[in-house]
XYZ file of C-alpha atoms in Angstrom:
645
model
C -73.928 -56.432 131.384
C -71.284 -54.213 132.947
C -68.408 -54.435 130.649
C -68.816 -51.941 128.476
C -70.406 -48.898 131.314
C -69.459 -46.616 133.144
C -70.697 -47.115 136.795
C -70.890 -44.260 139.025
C -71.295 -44.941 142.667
C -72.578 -41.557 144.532
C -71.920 -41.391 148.157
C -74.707 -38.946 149.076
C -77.527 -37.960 146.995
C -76.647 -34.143 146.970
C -74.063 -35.011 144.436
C -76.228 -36.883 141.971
C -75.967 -33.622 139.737
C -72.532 -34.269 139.163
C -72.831 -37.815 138.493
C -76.252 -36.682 135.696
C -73.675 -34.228 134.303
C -71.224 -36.960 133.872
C -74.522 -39.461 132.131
C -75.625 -36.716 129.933
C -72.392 -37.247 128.322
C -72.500 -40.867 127.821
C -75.593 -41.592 127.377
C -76.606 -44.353 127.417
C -74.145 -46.332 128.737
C -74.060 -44.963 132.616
C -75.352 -46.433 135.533
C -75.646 -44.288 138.842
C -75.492 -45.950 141.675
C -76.977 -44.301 145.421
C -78.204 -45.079 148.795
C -81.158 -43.268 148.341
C -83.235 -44.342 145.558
C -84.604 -42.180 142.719
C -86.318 -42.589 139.912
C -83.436 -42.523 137.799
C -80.700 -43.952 139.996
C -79.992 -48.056 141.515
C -80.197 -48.520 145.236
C -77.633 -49.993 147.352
C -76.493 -50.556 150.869
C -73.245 -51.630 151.402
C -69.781 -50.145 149.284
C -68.209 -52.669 149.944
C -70.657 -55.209 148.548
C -71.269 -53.078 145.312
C -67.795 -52.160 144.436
C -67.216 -56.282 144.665
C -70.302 -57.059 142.582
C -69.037 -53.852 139.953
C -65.087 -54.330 140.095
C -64.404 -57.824 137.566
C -67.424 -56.662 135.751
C -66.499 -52.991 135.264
C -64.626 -51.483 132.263
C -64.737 -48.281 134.458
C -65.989 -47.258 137.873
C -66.062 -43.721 139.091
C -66.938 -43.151 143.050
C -67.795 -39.679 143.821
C -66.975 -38.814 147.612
C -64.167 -39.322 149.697
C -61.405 -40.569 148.511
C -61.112 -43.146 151.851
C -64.583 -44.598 150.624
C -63.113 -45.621 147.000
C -60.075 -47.010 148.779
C -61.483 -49.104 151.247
C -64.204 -49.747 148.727
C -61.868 -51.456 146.399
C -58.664 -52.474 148.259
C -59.947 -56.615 148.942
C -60.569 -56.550 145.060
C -57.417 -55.512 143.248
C -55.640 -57.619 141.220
C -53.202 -56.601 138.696
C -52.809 -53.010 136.314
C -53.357 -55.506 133.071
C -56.962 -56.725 134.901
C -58.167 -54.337 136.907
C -61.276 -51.988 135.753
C -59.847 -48.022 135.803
C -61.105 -46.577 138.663
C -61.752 -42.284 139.408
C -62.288 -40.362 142.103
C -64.525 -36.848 142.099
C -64.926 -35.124 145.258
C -68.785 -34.086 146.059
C -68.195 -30.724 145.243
C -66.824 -31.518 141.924
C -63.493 -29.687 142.017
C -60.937 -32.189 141.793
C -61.176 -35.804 139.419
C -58.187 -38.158 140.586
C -57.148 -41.422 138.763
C -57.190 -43.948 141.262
C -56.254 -47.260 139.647
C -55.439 -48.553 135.969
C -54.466 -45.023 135.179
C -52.993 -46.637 131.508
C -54.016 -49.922 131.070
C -57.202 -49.392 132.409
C -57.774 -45.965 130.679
C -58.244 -44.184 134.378
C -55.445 -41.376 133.302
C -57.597 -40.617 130.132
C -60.547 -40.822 131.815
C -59.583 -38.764 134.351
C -58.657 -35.820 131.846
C -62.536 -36.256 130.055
C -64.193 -36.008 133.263
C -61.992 -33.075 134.315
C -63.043 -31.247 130.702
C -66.749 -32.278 131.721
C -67.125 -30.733 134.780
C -64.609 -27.665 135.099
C -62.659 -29.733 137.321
C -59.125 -30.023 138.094
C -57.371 -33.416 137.113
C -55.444 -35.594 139.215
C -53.114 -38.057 137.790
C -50.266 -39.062 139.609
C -48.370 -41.411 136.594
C -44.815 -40.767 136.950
C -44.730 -40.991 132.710
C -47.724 -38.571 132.904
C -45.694 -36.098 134.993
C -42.796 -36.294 133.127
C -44.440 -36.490 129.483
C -42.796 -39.647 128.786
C -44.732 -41.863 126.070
C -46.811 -44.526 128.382
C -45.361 -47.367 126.795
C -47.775 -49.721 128.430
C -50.659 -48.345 126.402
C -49.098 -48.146 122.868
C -50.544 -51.937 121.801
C -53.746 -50.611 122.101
C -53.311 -46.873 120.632
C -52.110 -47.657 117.650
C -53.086 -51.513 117.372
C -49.697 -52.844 117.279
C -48.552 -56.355 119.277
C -46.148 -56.696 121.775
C -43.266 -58.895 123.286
C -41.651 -59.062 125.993
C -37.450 -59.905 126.006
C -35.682 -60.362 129.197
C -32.081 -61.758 129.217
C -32.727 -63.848 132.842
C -36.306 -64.644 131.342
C -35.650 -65.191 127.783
C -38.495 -64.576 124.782
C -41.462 -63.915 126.576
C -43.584 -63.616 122.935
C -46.720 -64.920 121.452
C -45.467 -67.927 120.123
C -45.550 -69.366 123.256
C -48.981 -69.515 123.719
C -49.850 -69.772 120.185
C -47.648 -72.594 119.357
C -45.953 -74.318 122.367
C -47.746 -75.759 125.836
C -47.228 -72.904 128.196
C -48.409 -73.072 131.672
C -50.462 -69.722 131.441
C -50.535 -68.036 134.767
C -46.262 -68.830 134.860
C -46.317 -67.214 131.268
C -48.593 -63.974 132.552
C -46.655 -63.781 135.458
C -43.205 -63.719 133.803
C -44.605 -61.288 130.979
C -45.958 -58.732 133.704
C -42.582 -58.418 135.373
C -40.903 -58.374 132.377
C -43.226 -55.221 131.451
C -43.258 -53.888 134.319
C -39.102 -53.387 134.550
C -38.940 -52.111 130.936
C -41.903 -49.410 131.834
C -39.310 -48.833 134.795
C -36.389 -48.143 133.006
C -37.657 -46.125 130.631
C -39.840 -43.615 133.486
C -36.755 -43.374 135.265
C -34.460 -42.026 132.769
C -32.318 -44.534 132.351
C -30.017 -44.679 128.858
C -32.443 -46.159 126.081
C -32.391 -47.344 122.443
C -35.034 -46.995 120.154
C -34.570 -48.856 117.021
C -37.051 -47.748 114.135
C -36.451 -49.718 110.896
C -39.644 -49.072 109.485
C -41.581 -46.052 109.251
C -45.331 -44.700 109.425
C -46.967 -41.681 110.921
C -46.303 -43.330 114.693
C -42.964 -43.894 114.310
C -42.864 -40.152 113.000
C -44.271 -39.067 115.978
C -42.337 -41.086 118.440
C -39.002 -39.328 116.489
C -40.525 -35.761 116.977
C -41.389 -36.352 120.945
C -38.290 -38.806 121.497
C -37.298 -37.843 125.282
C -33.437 -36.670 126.068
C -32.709 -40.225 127.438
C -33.648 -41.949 124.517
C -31.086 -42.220 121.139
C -32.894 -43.454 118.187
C -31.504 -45.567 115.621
C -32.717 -47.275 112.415
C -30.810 -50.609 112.069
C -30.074 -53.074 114.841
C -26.315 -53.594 113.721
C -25.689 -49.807 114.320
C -26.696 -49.768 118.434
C -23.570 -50.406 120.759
C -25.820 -52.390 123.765
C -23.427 -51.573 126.084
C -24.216 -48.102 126.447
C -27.792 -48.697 126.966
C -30.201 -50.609 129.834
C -33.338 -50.811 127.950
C -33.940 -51.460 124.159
C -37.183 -50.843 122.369
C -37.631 -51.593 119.357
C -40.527 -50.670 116.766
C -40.453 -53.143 113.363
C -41.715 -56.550 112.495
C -38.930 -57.953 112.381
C -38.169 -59.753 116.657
C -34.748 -59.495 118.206
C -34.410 -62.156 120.462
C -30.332 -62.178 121.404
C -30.844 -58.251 123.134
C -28.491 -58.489 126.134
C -30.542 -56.111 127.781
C -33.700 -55.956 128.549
C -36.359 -55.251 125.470
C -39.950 -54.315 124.567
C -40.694 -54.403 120.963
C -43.870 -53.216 119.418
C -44.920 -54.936 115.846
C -46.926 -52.489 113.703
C -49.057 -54.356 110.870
C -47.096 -53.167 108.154
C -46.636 -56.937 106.360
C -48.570 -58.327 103.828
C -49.183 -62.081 103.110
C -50.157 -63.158 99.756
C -51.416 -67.092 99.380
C -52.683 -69.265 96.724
C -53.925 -73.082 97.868
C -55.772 -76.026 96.140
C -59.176 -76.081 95.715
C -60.867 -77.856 99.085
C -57.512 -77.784 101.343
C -58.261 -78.375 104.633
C -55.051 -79.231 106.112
C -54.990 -76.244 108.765
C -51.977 -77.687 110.676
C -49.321 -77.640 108.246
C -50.291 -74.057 107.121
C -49.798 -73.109 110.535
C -46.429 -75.002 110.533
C -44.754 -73.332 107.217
C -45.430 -69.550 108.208
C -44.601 -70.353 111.816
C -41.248 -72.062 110.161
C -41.108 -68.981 107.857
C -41.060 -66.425 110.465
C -38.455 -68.330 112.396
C -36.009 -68.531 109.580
C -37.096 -64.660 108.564
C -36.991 -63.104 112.208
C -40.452 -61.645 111.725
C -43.300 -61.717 113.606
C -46.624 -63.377 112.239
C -48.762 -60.627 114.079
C -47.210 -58.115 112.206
C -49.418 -59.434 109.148
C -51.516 -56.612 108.006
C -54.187 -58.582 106.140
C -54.448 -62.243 103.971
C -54.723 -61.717 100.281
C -55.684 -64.100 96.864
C -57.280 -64.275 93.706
C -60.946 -63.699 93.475
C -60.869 -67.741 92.372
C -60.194 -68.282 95.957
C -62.574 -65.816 97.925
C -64.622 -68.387 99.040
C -62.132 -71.006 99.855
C -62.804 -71.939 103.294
C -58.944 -72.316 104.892
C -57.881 -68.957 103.608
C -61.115 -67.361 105.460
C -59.877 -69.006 108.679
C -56.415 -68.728 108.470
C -57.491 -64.988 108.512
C -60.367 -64.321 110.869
C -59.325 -67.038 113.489
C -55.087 -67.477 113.617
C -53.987 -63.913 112.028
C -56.715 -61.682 112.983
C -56.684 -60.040 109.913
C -58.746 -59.129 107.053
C -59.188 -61.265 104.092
C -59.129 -59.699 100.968
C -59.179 -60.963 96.879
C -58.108 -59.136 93.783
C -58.970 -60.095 89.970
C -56.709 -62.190 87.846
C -56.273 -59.347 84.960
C -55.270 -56.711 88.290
C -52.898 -59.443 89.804
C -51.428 -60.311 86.244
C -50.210 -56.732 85.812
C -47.754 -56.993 88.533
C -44.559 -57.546 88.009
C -43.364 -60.563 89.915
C -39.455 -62.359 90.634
C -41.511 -65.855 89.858
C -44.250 -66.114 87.115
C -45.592 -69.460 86.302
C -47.273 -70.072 83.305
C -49.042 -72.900 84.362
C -50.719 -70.997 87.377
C -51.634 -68.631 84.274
C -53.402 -70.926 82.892
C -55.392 -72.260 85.659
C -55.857 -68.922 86.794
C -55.451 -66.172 84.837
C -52.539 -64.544 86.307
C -49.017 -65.481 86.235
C -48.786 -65.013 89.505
C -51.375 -65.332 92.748
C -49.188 -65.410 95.883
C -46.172 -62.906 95.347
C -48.687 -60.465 93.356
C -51.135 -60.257 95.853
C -49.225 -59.507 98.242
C -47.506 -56.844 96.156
C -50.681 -55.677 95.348
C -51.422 -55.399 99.186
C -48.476 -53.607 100.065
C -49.346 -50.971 97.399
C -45.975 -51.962 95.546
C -43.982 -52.668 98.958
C -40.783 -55.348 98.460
C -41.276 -58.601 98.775
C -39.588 -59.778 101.682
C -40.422 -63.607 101.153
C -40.970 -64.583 97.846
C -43.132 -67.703 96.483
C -42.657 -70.537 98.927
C -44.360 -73.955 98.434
C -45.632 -75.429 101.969
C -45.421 -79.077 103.054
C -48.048 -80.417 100.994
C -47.208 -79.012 97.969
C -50.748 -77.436 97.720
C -50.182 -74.227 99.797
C -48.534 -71.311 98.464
C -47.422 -67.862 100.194
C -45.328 -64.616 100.149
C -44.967 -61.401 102.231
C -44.323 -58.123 101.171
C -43.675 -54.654 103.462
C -46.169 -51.797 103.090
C -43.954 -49.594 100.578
C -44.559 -46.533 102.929
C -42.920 -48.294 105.660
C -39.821 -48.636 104.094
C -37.139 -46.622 105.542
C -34.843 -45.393 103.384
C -31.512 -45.239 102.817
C -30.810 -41.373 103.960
C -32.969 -42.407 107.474
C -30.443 -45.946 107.806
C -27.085 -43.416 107.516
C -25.682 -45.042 104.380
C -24.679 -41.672 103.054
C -24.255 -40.692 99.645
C -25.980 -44.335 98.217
C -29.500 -44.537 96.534
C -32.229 -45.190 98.005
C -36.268 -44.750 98.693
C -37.893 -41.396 99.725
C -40.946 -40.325 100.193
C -42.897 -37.528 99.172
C -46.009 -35.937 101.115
C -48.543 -33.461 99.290
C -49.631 -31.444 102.178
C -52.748 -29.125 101.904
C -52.033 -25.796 103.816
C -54.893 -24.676 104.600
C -56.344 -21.619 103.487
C -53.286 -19.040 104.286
C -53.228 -18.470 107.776
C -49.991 -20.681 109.459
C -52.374 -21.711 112.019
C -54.688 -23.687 110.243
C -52.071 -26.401 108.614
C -53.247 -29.789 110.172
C -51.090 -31.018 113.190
C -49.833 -33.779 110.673
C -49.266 -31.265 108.011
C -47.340 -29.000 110.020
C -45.164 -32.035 111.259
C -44.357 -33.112 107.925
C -42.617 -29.860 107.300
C -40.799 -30.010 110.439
C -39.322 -33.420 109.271
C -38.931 -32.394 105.470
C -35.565 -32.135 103.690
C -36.927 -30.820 100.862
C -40.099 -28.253 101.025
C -41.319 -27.332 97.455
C -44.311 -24.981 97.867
C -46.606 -23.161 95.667
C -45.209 -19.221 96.021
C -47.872 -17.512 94.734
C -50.743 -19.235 96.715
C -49.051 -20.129 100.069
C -47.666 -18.171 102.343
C -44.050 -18.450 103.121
C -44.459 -17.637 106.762
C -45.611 -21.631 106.218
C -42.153 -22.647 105.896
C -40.741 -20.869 108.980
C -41.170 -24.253 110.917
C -38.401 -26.309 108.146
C -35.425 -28.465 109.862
C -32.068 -26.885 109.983
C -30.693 -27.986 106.659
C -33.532 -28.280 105.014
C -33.901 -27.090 101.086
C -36.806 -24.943 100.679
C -38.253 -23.525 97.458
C -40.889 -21.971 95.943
C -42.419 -23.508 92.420
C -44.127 -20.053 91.359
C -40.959 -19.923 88.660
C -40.917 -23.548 87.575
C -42.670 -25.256 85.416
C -43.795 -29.187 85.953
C -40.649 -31.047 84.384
C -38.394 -28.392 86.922
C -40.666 -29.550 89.385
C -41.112 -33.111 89.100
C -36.884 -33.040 88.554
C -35.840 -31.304 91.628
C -38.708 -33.492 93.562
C -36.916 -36.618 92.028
C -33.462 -35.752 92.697
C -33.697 -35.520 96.663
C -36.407 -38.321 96.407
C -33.639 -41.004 94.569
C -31.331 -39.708 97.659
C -33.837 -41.550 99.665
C -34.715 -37.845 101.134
C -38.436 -36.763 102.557
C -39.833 -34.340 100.495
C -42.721 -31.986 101.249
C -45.081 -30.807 98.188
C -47.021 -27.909 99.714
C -50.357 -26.884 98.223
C -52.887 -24.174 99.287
C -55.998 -25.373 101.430
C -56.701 -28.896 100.732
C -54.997 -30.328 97.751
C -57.382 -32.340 96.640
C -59.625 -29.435 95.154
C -58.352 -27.422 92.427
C -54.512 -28.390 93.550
C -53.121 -29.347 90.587
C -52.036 -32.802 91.819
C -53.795 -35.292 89.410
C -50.891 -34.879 86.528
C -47.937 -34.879 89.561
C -49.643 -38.564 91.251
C -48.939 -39.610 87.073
C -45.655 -38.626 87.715
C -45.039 -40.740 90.848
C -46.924 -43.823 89.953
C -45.105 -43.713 86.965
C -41.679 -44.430 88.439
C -43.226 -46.179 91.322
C -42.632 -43.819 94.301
C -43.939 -43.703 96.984
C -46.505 -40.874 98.403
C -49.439 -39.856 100.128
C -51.788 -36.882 100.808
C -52.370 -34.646 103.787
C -55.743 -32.939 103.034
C -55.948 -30.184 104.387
C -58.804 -26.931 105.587
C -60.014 -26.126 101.725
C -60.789 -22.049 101.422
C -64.447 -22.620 101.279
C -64.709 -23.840 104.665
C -62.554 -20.692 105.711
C -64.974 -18.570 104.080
C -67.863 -19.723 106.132
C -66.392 -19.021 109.426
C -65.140 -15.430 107.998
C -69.152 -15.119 106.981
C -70.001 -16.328 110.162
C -72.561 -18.299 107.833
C -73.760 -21.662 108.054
C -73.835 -23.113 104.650
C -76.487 -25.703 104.748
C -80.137 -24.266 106.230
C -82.349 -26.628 107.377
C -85.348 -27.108 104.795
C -83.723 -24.761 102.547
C -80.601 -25.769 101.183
C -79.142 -28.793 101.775
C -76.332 -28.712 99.298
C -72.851 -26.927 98.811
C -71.569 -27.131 94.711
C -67.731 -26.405 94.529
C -67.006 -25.145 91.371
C -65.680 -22.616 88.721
C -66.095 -20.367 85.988
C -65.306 -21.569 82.225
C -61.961 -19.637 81.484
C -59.134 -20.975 79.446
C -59.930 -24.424 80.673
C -63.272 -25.495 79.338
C -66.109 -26.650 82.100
C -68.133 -29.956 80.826
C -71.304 -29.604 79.323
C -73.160 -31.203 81.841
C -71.552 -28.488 84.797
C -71.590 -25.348 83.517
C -72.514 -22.624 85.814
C -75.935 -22.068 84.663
C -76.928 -25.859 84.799
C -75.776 -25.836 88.011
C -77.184 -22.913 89.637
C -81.083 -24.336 88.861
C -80.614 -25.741 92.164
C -80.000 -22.760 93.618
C -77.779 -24.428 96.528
C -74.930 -22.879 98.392
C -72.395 -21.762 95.349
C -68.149 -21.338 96.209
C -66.718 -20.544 92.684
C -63.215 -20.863 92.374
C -61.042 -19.289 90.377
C -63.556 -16.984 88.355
C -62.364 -13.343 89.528
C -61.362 -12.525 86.463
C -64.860 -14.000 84.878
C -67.151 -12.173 87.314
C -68.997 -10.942 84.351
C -69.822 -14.323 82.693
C -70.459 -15.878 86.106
C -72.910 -13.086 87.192
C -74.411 -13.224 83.748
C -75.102 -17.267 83.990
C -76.290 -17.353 87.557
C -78.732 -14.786 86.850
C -80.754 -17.300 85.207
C -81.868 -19.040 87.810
C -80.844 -17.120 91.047
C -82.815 -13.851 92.034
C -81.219 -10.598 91.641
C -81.113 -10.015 95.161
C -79.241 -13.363 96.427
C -76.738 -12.622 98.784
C -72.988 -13.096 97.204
C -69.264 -12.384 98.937
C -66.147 -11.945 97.153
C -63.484 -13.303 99.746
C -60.021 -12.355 98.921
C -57.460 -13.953 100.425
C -59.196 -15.512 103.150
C -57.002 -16.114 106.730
C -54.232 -13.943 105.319
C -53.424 -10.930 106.852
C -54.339 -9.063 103.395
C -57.535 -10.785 103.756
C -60.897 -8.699 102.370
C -64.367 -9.679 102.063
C -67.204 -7.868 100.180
C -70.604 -8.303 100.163
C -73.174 -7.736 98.683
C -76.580 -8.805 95.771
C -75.945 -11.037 92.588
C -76.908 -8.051 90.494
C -73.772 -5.949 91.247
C -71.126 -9.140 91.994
C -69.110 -8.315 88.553
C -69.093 -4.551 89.881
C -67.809 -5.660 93.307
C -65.076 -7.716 92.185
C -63.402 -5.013 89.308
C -64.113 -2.037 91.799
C -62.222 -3.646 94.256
C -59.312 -5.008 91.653
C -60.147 -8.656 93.248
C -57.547 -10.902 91.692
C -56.785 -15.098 91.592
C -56.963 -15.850 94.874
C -60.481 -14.933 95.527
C -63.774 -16.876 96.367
C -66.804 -16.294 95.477
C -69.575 -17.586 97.110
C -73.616 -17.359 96.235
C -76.541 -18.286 98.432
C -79.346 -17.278 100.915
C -76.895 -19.021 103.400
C -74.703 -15.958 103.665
C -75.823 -14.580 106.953
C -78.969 -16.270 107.055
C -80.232 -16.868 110.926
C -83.431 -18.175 109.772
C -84.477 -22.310 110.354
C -83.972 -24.802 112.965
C -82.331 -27.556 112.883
C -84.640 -30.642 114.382
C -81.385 -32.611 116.036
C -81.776 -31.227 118.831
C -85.690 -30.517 119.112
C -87.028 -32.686 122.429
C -89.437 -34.835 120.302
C -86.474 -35.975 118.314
C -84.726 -39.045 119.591
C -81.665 -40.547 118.587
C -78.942 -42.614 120.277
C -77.759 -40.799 122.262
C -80.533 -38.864 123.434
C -83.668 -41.253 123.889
């Protein structure tokens, strides 16, 4: 009943605005808590008996008076940081919000900070990682969904597998884990010299290289980190590493990929359990690790493969057609299983197909009974390469990012986006559309160069060169790359020799109009629809979209690329539009260049050649443009929804 709310015990009724301040924000899912009963509010009479009735039951508590009242409130119940509910303090007045217990486990630090943004209030948090801006190590399992283990050289393996697999007594086992966790978190918050081994990558591991603390040296295979030097190793990859001499906390990221293929009707549960528990033994890796199950559609209803993902791996279950597995290339095809199947392959394939072309790491292996196959591959973007693992001067796997820019202004690049270019060794952006103030941020060493001058073989060679040196290269395209950015023919490019990338979107130009219109594009019971599209120029526009089809709805219109067709595009919205609907011509839009004109349909060809309005303008059509008129019924009082009932 509890669990999941956030339980607010006021000490005196005149700060029950504070604590409806704090409701009104989660609705729903707040209980207040005071002496004196109102209408909206549970009685009580004794602190002490309510905080004991609240505290195992509570996911959070927040007290709101003295800070001597929480304490003595909750002292005879606390138990342990990995149990205990978080708990907050607010003054009555409402000035200061202090984390009180649980500040990471719990989530009291982070509530602390909401509450604080809530109320105008000052936060309190007293975490010596907080203080320092050291990564809370305690709280990255649940962040970013990754498992954890525990190595201490006096303890030894203090992992999973002993309470998966082996009789553990459960409260020893908690008890050793805690202190194991609890000197690591030590270590690390006070300074001391620290390893990080990364032999995988994704966008965490990224991050954890761009924030990495002075005291911390990061490395990317084990072999490579003298022990010695160091009192604390952590270690991000699936891969466990049990023989540390040192203390060690190692994170497991789901970044493998198991691929099985069984007989129709097997139901022998144990021995499946048995080979992959053998497997991960004799592989080093870590069964949690596992990312998600994978088959033929032939086996999507076979009831062990459901379990073995739902109830031991905790992972999804997923099945792919024989013609999609067949097409991937595999170290052991099987005719026969082609023939009873469709596919040469079920196991290895799948879990290629899984890892979006990733290695295989195990290939086929037969279980005990003969009638159990499986094989794990690596997500191919977590592959480090060769470059990252110091092996100078040998071949190996990059990556390559296409990053959306945003609309010109260096501000509005995504967080991720502008990280990627901080980390790039190659930056190949598009001159005549992005700004190079963009590129300011690039690495010391980094090769930076604009594509206005080359065409696509230049580009997709000099991408390709630093990519086969296993080098991270950034493609840079204006506002969000997906629209209009040119990318469709350079994704060929890289599926066709198998390399791996991915897409930062980023803040398209239309969006940026908007905000420099001060317009909101959709009006209630007027236009519910925004069309992004262009002119027909040199590339033709299908039948079925062509301006003047499209403008019968008369919805919001952004028109790209069409400056130099203002004519045609006036002349075909005229059809449908009146005369007098409002239009802008936004040039350059966030740049410091930027100009906007307004003004009617009936002049918009005159606007844009009086005003020599070249490529990198928008145009944009609509009775949105500065409209002020209609209401939007979300937040009329008759209208209920959950959060506001």
């Amino acid at each position: 009943m509890y669990k999941d709310l956030l339980n607010i015990i006021v000490v005196s009724a005149s700060s029950l605005p504070l604590a409806r301040k704090i409701r009104d924000e989660y609705p729903g899912k707040t209980v207040i808590y005071c002496r004196e009963a109102d209408n909206d509010v549970e009685p009580f009479t004794s602190f002490e008996e309510l905080a004991g009735d609240l505290f195992d039951k509570s996911k959070a508590m927040v007290f709101i008076g003295a800070m001597g009242i929480c304490v003595r409130s909750i002292a005879p119940y606390i138990k342990s940081k990995y149990t205990d509910p978080a708990v907050v303090c607010l003054d009555s007045t409402g000035k200061y919000v202090v984390s009180v217990l649980s500040g990471h486990i719990g989530g009291a630090n982070e509530l602390t900070h909401e509450l604080a943004r809530i109320l105008g209030a000052e936060a309190v948090v007293t975490t010596q990682s907080d203080n320092q801006g050291l990564w809370a190590l305690d709280t990255f399992s649940k962040q970013y969904g990754w498992e954890q283990d525990v190595y201490n050289p006096q303890e030894g393996i203090i992992s999973f597998f002993q309470t998966d697999f082996e009789q553990t007594d459960e409260e020893t086992f908690n008890a050793s884990r805690k202190k194991a966790m609890n000197e690591c978190v030590a270590r690390f918050v006070n300074c001391r010299p620290t390893a990080l081994l990364l032999d995988i990558r994704t966008k965490e591991t990224d991050y954890m290289e761009g924030t990495c603390p002075p005291h911390v040296d990061v490395f990317y295979k084990y072999k490579d980190i003298d022990l010695d030097k160091y009192e604390l190793l952590i270690t991000v990859s699936p891969t466990y590493y049990h023989k540390s001499p040192i203390p060690c906390l190692s994170f497991f990221p789901k970044v493998l990929h198991l691929g099985v293929g069984c007989k129709k009707g097997l139901a022998d549960m144990k021995s499946v359990l048995t080979d992959l528990y053998i497997c991960s033994i004799f592989y080093r890796f870590n069964l949690k690790s596992i990312a998600d199950v994978s088959s033929i559609d032939l086996k999507k209803d076979e009831p062990i493969l459901k379990e073995l993902a739902d109830t031991y791996l905790r992972s999804p279950f997923k099945t792919y057609p024989a013609g999609e597995l067949d097409k991937i290339p595999v170290p052991h095809p099987s005719s026969t299983v082609k023939k009873v199947t469709g596919s040469g392959s079920v196991s290895e394939a799948a879990a290629i197909l899984s890892a979006e072309g990733g290695p295989l790491l195990v290939g086929k292996q037969k279980g005990q009974t003969k009638d159990f196959t499986y094989a794990i591959a690596i997500s191919k973007s977590a592959v480090r390469n060769e470059e990252d693992s110091q092996q100078k001067g040998k071949p190996g796997q990059g990556h390559i990012e296409i990053v959306g820019a945003g609309p010109g202004d260096p501000e509005l690049i995504s967080i991720r986006g502008r990280r990627m270019l901080e980390n790039a060794d190659l930056i190949l952006y598009a001159g005549s559309l992005v700004p190079k103030e963009l590129t300011l941020c690039a690495k010391k060493g980094a090769t930076v160069r604009s594509s206005a001058d080359m065409n696509l073989e230049e580009q997709f060679a000099l991408m390709k060169e630093f990519y086969d040196k296993g080098k991270f290269v950034v493609r840079l395209h204006t506002g969000d790359p997906c629209i209009y950015g040119a990318i469709q023919e350079q994704m060929a490019f890289f599926d066709r020799y198998g390399m791996s990338y991915h897409i930062t979107p980023g803040i398209s130009s239309f969006q940026a109009a908007a905000a420099a219109l001060r317009s909101q594009f959709t009006i209630p019971e007027k236009v519910q629809t925004i069309i992004l599209t262009r002119g027909e120029g040199r590339t033709p526009m299908p039948e079925k979209e062509q301006l003047h089809k499209l403008a019968a709805s008369q919805s919001t219109m952004c028109i790209f690329l069409s400056a130099g067709i203002a004519g045609q595009v006036q002349k075909e919205l005229l059809e449908h539009y009146p005369p007098t609907t409002p239009v802008a011509a936004c040039y350059k839009l966030t740049w410091k260049d930027e100009r906007i004109y307004r003004g009617e349909l009936k002049d918009l060809e005159r606007i844009v050649k009086e005003n020599n309005l070249t490529l990198t303008t928008l145009l944009v059509v609509g009775d949105a443009i500065d409209n002020r008129a209609g209401v939007s019924r979300l937040y009329a009082e008759e209208f209920k929804h959950l959060y506001r009932r």
